[in-house]
Amino acid sequence: MEKTRKLVLFSCLLLVSFLASSSAQTCLNHSFSNRQYANCSDLPALNCFLHWTYDEAAGTVEVAFRHTGTTSSRWSAWGINPSGPTMLNTQALVAYVNSSGIPHAFTTSIDSMNPSMQQSALSFQVPSLSAEFENNEMRIFAVMRISESLLATNQVWQEGPVSNDQLMIHPTSGDNMRSAASVNFLTGQSGGTSSGSSRTRRRNVHGVLNTVSWGILMPFGAITARYMKVFKSADPAWFYLHVACQTSAYAVGVAGWATGIRLGSDSAGVTHNPHRNIGITLFCLGTLQVFALLLRPNKDHKYRLYWNIYHHSVGYAVIILSIINIFDGFDILKPDDHWERIYIGILIFLGVVATLLEGFTWYIVLRRKNRGSETDKRSHSINGANGVNGFGARGQDV
C-alpha cells in the first residue's frame, strides 16, 4: 500500500510540474478569439511569434504573425524566402496602422536592397489577408496557397517606423539583423527558439501516453488479476503484479490526461467534446480505482463481496471506455495508418491471450471442482461406513 501511495503522489507531482513547464511556452499560451492554429513558434528576435496550420488537401497554409511590444507608429512584416534567410526575394506580408487609425495589411515582393515597400503581388496567391492592432501588438492573418516546394523554406520578419503613411527603412543593427530562421509548414518544425512543432509534438505525446497507459497497461493488468490468481503458486505475486500494472498505467495516464487538458486550454476554439468528456471520466474512474486499493477489505470481511463487484465493474468500464477513446483519438490526430494497425494488432493479441487463458482457467476450476466433489463423496462414504460399523460394535457392546 505504501507503494501505491507513492505512485499516486508521483502522478500528482507529475501533473503539477507538467502544467508549470507548459505555462512557460509563450506562443503556446496565446489563444485567438476566433481562430486556432496547429503549430506555433517563438521567433528568436523582435518579440515576434508565428502560428500556422497546413491544410494538405487545400494546399494552403493559414498563418498568424504576432509582433508584440510595438506601437501604432511602426510597421511589421513577415514573409518567406526560398532563396535564403535574407531580405532580398522575400515574399512579405506587411501591416501598419494608417493615419485613420485603421490597421492596413498588404503584400509586397522584396526585389531590391532598397525596397519601396509598396503593394505588389507575390509569387503565390494570398486569398485572405487582414491585420489587427491591439494592446501594442500587431497581428497579421493570412491564407497562403503555396506549392510543395515552399513547405520547407526560410522565414524573414522585420519592423520599422512609419511616417505619414510611409514605411521607412528599418534599423540595420541588433535584433533587426537577426530576424531570419527556417520553417517547415508540413512537419511543424521551425528555427525559432520554441519549436513550431511543440503543439503537434504534445498532441502526439498525449496520444502515445494514453494509448500505452489506458489502452495497453490497463487491460494487461486486468488479465493478470483475472487469470494468474487461479494458480495457487502465483499467490500473492499476481496481486502485486496487478497493482504495479494498474498504478503504473494510472501514473502514465495522468501525464497523458494532463497533456490533453493543456491542449484543450491552448485550443479554446477547437472542441472534441466526446473525446474530452470520456477522458475526464476515465481520469475520475481511474483515480477512484487507485484509491480503492487503500480501502480494500480483507478476504473474510463482510463488505469484500461488494468491494469486488465495484472494483470489477469500474475496472472493465475503464478498459472499454479507454479503447473507445483511443480510437476516437486516432480519428482526431489522423496519424499514419500503421500506428492504428499496430494498436489493433496489440488488442487482438491481448484478446487471443485472454480467450486462451479463459478456457484454460475454466478447465482448472472445473477440474478442481470435480476433484472436490469426488473427495466429498469418498469422505461421506468412509464416514458412513464407520458409522454403521461403530453402531454395530456399540450394539454388540451393549
Tab-separated table of C-alpha atoms in Angstrom, residues 1-230:
chain	number	residue	atom	x	y	z
A	1	MET	CA	0.000	0.000	0.000
A	2	GLU	CA	2.913	2.328	0.647
A	3	LYS	CA	3.992	1.808	-2.966
A	4	THR	CA	0.511	2.786	-4.134
A	5	ARG	CA	0.592	5.996	-2.112
A	6	LYS	CA	3.969	6.905	-3.588
A	7	LEU	CA	2.742	6.303	-7.130
A	8	VAL	CA	-0.344	8.468	-6.573
A	9	LEU	CA	1.830	11.240	-5.111
A	10	PHE	CA	4.245	10.924	-8.038
A	11	SER	CA	1.443	11.236	-10.566
A	12	CYS	CA	0.124	14.375	-8.847
A	13	LEU	CA	3.590	15.939	-8.813
A	14	LEU	CA	3.999	14.998	-12.470
A	15	LEU	CA	0.743	16.765	-13.287
A	16	VAL	CA	1.769	19.931	-11.428
A	17	SER	CA	5.254	20.047	-12.962
A	18	PHE	CA	3.886	19.496	-16.449
A	19	LEU	CA	1.386	22.323	-16.152
A	20	ALA	CA	4.053	24.609	-14.740
A	21	SER	CA	6.503	23.857	-17.550
A	22	SER	CA	3.803	24.254	-20.182
A	23	SER	CA	2.896	27.700	-18.919
A	24	ALA	CA	6.423	28.876	-19.778
A	25	GLN	CA	5.808	28.373	-23.509
A	26	THR	CA	4.899	31.861	-24.710
A	27	CYS	CA	3.346	31.100	-28.090
A	28	LEU	CA	1.535	28.075	-26.699
A	29	ASN	CA	-0.115	30.188	-24.030
A	30	HIS	CA	-1.662	32.524	-26.571
A	31	SER	CA	-5.196	31.888	-27.822
A	32	PHE	CA	-7.072	33.750	-30.518
A	33	SER	CA	-10.701	34.714	-30.100
A	34	ASN	CA	-11.937	33.262	-33.380
A	35	ARG	CA	-9.001	31.298	-34.829
A	36	GLN	CA	-6.985	28.222	-33.961
A	37	TYR	CA	-3.635	27.007	-35.233
A	38	ALA	CA	-1.963	23.613	-35.064
A	39	ASN	CA	1.619	24.870	-34.635
A	40	CYS	CA	3.440	27.892	-33.307
A	41	SER	CA	6.950	29.206	-32.888
A	42	ASP	CA	8.612	31.767	-30.623
A	43	LEU	CA	10.762	33.608	-33.149
A	44	PRO	CA	14.235	34.440	-31.799
A	45	ALA	CA	14.173	38.206	-32.340
A	46	LEU	CA	11.974	41.303	-32.168
A	47	ASN	CA	9.356	39.773	-29.814
A	48	CYS	CA	7.612	38.036	-32.681
A	49	PHE	CA	5.632	34.792	-32.916
A	50	LEU	CA	4.313	32.690	-35.763
A	51	HIS	CA	1.223	30.464	-35.653
A	52	TRP	CA	0.140	28.298	-38.568
A	53	THR	CA	-1.962	25.396	-39.818
A	54	TYR	CA	-1.197	23.499	-43.001
A	55	ASP	CA	-4.163	22.143	-44.970
A	56	GLU	CA	-2.740	19.476	-47.230
A	57	ALA	CA	-5.996	18.866	-49.083
A	58	ALA	CA	-6.435	22.540	-49.977
A	59	GLY	CA	-2.730	23.209	-50.451
A	60	THR	CA	-2.888	26.233	-48.164
A	61	VAL	CA	-1.120	27.488	-45.058
A	62	GLU	CA	-3.095	29.670	-42.680
A	63	VAL	CA	-0.721	31.860	-40.681
A	64	ALA	CA	-0.894	34.404	-37.895
A	65	PHE	CA	2.155	36.591	-37.303
A	66	ARG	CA	2.290	38.462	-33.994
A	67	HIS	CA	4.616	41.351	-33.183
A	68	THR	CA	4.325	42.268	-29.514
A	69	GLY	CA	5.652	45.350	-27.721
A	70	THR	CA	5.282	47.580	-30.759
A	71	THR	CA	3.398	50.852	-31.337
A	72	SER	CA	0.980	52.279	-33.862
A	73	SER	CA	3.822	54.306	-35.381
A	74	ARG	CA	5.755	51.230	-36.538
A	75	TRP	CA	5.182	48.702	-39.308
A	76	SER	CA	5.529	44.927	-39.009
A	77	ALA	CA	6.290	42.372	-41.713
A	78	TRP	CA	6.756	38.635	-42.131
A	79	GLY	CA	7.485	36.608	-45.231
A	80	ILE	CA	9.073	33.520	-46.749
A	81	ASN	CA	12.135	33.396	-48.951
A	82	PRO	CA	13.098	30.200	-50.794
A	83	SER	CA	16.391	31.846	-51.838
A	84	GLY	CA	17.717	32.010	-48.291
A	85	PRO	CA	17.288	33.673	-44.881
A	86	THR	CA	17.737	37.152	-46.344
A	87	MET	CA	15.554	40.149	-47.149
A	88	LEU	CA	16.111	40.085	-50.930
A	89	ASN	CA	13.454	37.997	-52.746
A	90	THR	CA	11.291	37.724	-49.628
A	91	GLN	CA	7.571	37.369	-50.327
A	92	ALA	CA	6.251	39.504	-47.485
A	93	LEU	CA	3.058	40.280	-45.627
A	94	VAL	CA	3.151	43.807	-44.219
A	95	ALA	CA	0.879	45.691	-41.819
A	96	TYR	CA	0.789	49.122	-40.223
A	97	VAL	CA	-1.746	51.489	-38.643
A	98	ASN	CA	-2.632	54.174	-41.187
A	99	SER	CA	-3.366	57.833	-40.491
A	100	SER	CA	-7.048	56.975	-39.950
A	101	GLY	CA	-6.082	54.654	-37.096
A	102	ILE	CA	-7.042	51.525	-39.039
A	103	PRO	CA	-4.661	48.548	-39.363
A	104	HIS	CA	-3.842	48.020	-43.027
A	105	ALA	CA	-2.291	44.831	-44.458
A	106	PHE	CA	-0.851	44.255	-47.906
A	107	THR	CA	1.625	42.054	-49.777
A	108	THR	CA	4.933	43.129	-51.241
A	109	SER	CA	7.754	41.349	-53.014
A	110	ILE	CA	11.191	42.492	-51.851
A	111	ASP	CA	13.063	42.666	-55.156
A	112	SER	CA	15.893	45.028	-54.207
A	113	MET	CA	18.046	46.007	-51.269
A	114	ASN	CA	16.197	49.347	-51.147
A	115	PRO	CA	12.584	48.239	-51.499
A	116	SER	CA	9.782	50.730	-51.944
A	117	MET	CA	7.548	48.694	-49.603
A	118	GLN	CA	4.624	49.373	-51.919
A	119	GLN	CA	1.854	46.869	-52.501
A	120	SER	CA	2.695	44.230	-55.123
A	121	ALA	CA	1.744	40.676	-55.989
A	122	LEU	CA	3.652	37.705	-54.619
A	123	SER	CA	4.877	34.586	-56.356
A	124	PHE	CA	1.956	32.704	-54.806
A	125	GLN	CA	-1.664	33.523	-54.113
A	126	VAL	CA	-2.838	35.064	-50.843
A	127	PRO	CA	-6.648	34.690	-50.925
A	128	SER	CA	-7.107	36.142	-47.446
A	129	LEU	CA	-5.158	38.881	-45.658
A	130	SER	CA	-6.017	41.121	-42.700
A	131	ALA	CA	-4.429	42.829	-39.713
A	132	GLU	CA	-5.299	43.802	-36.156
A	133	PHE	CA	-3.606	46.161	-33.728
A	134	GLU	CA	-4.432	45.988	-30.043
A	135	ASN	CA	-2.559	46.353	-26.769
A	136	ASN	CA	0.683	47.258	-28.541
A	137	GLU	CA	0.525	44.085	-30.590
A	138	MET	CA	0.296	43.869	-34.367
A	139	ARG	CA	-1.264	40.704	-35.750
A	140	ILE	CA	-1.239	39.723	-39.419
A	141	PHE	CA	-3.609	36.964	-40.545
A	142	ALA	CA	-3.288	35.356	-43.949
A	143	VAL	CA	-4.069	32.286	-46.007
A	144	MET	CA	-1.297	31.426	-48.470
A	145	ARG	CA	-1.716	28.994	-51.352
A	146	ILE	CA	1.813	27.668	-51.798
A	147	SER	CA	3.405	24.821	-53.709
A	148	GLU	CA	5.045	21.796	-52.084
A	149	SER	CA	8.473	23.278	-52.818
A	150	LEU	CA	7.715	26.099	-50.359
A	151	LEU	CA	6.590	23.907	-47.471
A	152	ALA	CA	10.151	23.794	-46.127
A	153	THR	CA	11.689	27.212	-46.602
A	154	ASN	CA	13.141	30.285	-44.893
A	155	GLN	CA	11.156	32.874	-42.981
A	156	VAL	CA	12.109	36.514	-42.500
A	157	TRP	CA	10.388	39.104	-40.310
A	158	GLN	CA	11.069	42.775	-39.729
A	159	GLU	CA	9.780	46.020	-38.234
A	160	GLY	CA	10.405	49.706	-38.737
A	161	PRO	CA	8.992	53.216	-38.352
A	162	VAL	CA	6.007	54.744	-40.157
A	163	SER	CA	5.756	58.451	-41.072
A	164	ASN	CA	2.691	59.942	-42.788
A	165	ASP	CA	1.604	56.511	-44.027
A	166	GLN	CA	5.070	55.951	-45.490
A	167	LEU	CA	7.033	52.898	-44.384
A	168	MET	CA	10.563	53.954	-43.517
A	169	ILE	CA	13.714	51.841	-43.551
A	170	HIS	CA	14.137	49.504	-40.623
A	171	PRO	CA	17.131	49.641	-38.232
A	172	THR	CA	20.225	47.905	-39.540
A	173	SER	CA	21.647	46.642	-36.281
A	174	GLY	CA	20.777	44.474	-33.304
A	175	ASP	CA	17.777	42.140	-33.497
A	176	ASN	CA	16.700	43.627	-36.823
A	177	MET	CA	19.680	41.890	-38.400
A	178	ARG	CA	18.920	38.579	-36.692
A	179	SER	CA	15.294	38.215	-37.758
A	180	ALA	CA	15.521	35.153	-40.004
A	181	ALA	CA	15.034	31.419	-39.478
A	182	SER	CA	13.807	28.270	-41.170
A	183	VAL	CA	10.275	26.894	-41.145
A	184	ASN	CA	8.642	23.660	-42.251
A	185	PHE	CA	4.886	24.033	-42.576
A	186	LEU	CA	4.422	20.314	-43.182
A	187	THR	CA	6.259	18.845	-40.187
A	188	GLY	CA	5.640	21.804	-37.888
A	189	GLN	CA	9.340	22.446	-37.279
A	190	SER	CA	10.738	25.945	-37.045
A	191	GLY	CA	14.090	27.600	-36.492
A	192	GLY	CA	12.623	29.681	-33.666
A	193	THR	CA	13.620	29.293	-30.053
A	194	SER	CA	10.449	27.358	-29.336
A	195	SER	CA	9.884	24.657	-31.885
A	196	GLY	CA	6.885	25.196	-34.069
A	197	SER	CA	6.050	21.543	-33.623
A	198	SER	CA	5.516	21.987	-29.868
A	199	ARG	CA	1.765	21.669	-30.066
A	200	THR	CA	1.916	18.863	-32.633
A	201	ARG	CA	4.505	17.066	-30.537
A	202	ARG	CA	2.348	17.412	-27.430
A	203	ARG	CA	-0.621	16.020	-29.334
A	204	ASN	CA	1.499	13.024	-30.303
A	205	VAL	CA	2.824	12.614	-26.751
A	206	HIS	CA	-0.752	12.820	-25.477
A	207	GLY	CA	-1.793	10.038	-27.844
A	208	VAL	CA	1.183	7.781	-27.057
A	209	LEU	CA	0.912	8.167	-23.270
A	210	ASN	CA	-2.805	7.431	-23.203
A	211	THR	CA	-2.567	4.523	-25.630
A	212	VAL	CA	0.207	2.871	-23.608
A	213	SER	CA	-1.401	3.533	-20.212
A	214	TRP	CA	-5.161	3.235	-20.607
A	215	GLY	CA	-5.121	1.125	-23.763
A	216	ILE	CA	-2.356	-1.436	-23.071
A	217	LEU	CA	-1.187	-1.477	-19.441
A	218	MET	CA	-4.714	-1.347	-18.008
A	219	PRO	CA	-6.011	-4.376	-19.989
A	220	PHE	CA	-2.774	-6.267	-19.280
A	221	GLY	CA	-3.143	-5.597	-15.558
A	222	ALA	CA	-6.735	-6.851	-15.657
A	223	ILE	CA	-5.622	-10.037	-17.424
A	224	THR	CA	-3.007	-10.743	-14.746
A	225	ALA	CA	-5.576	-10.344	-11.974
A	226	ARG	CA	-8.258	-12.454	-13.627
A	227	TYR	CA	-6.146	-15.404	-14.708
A	228	MET	CA	-2.979	-15.575	-12.598
A	229	LYS	CA	-4.826	-15.820	-9.298
A	230	VAL	CA	-6.263	-19.175	-10.378
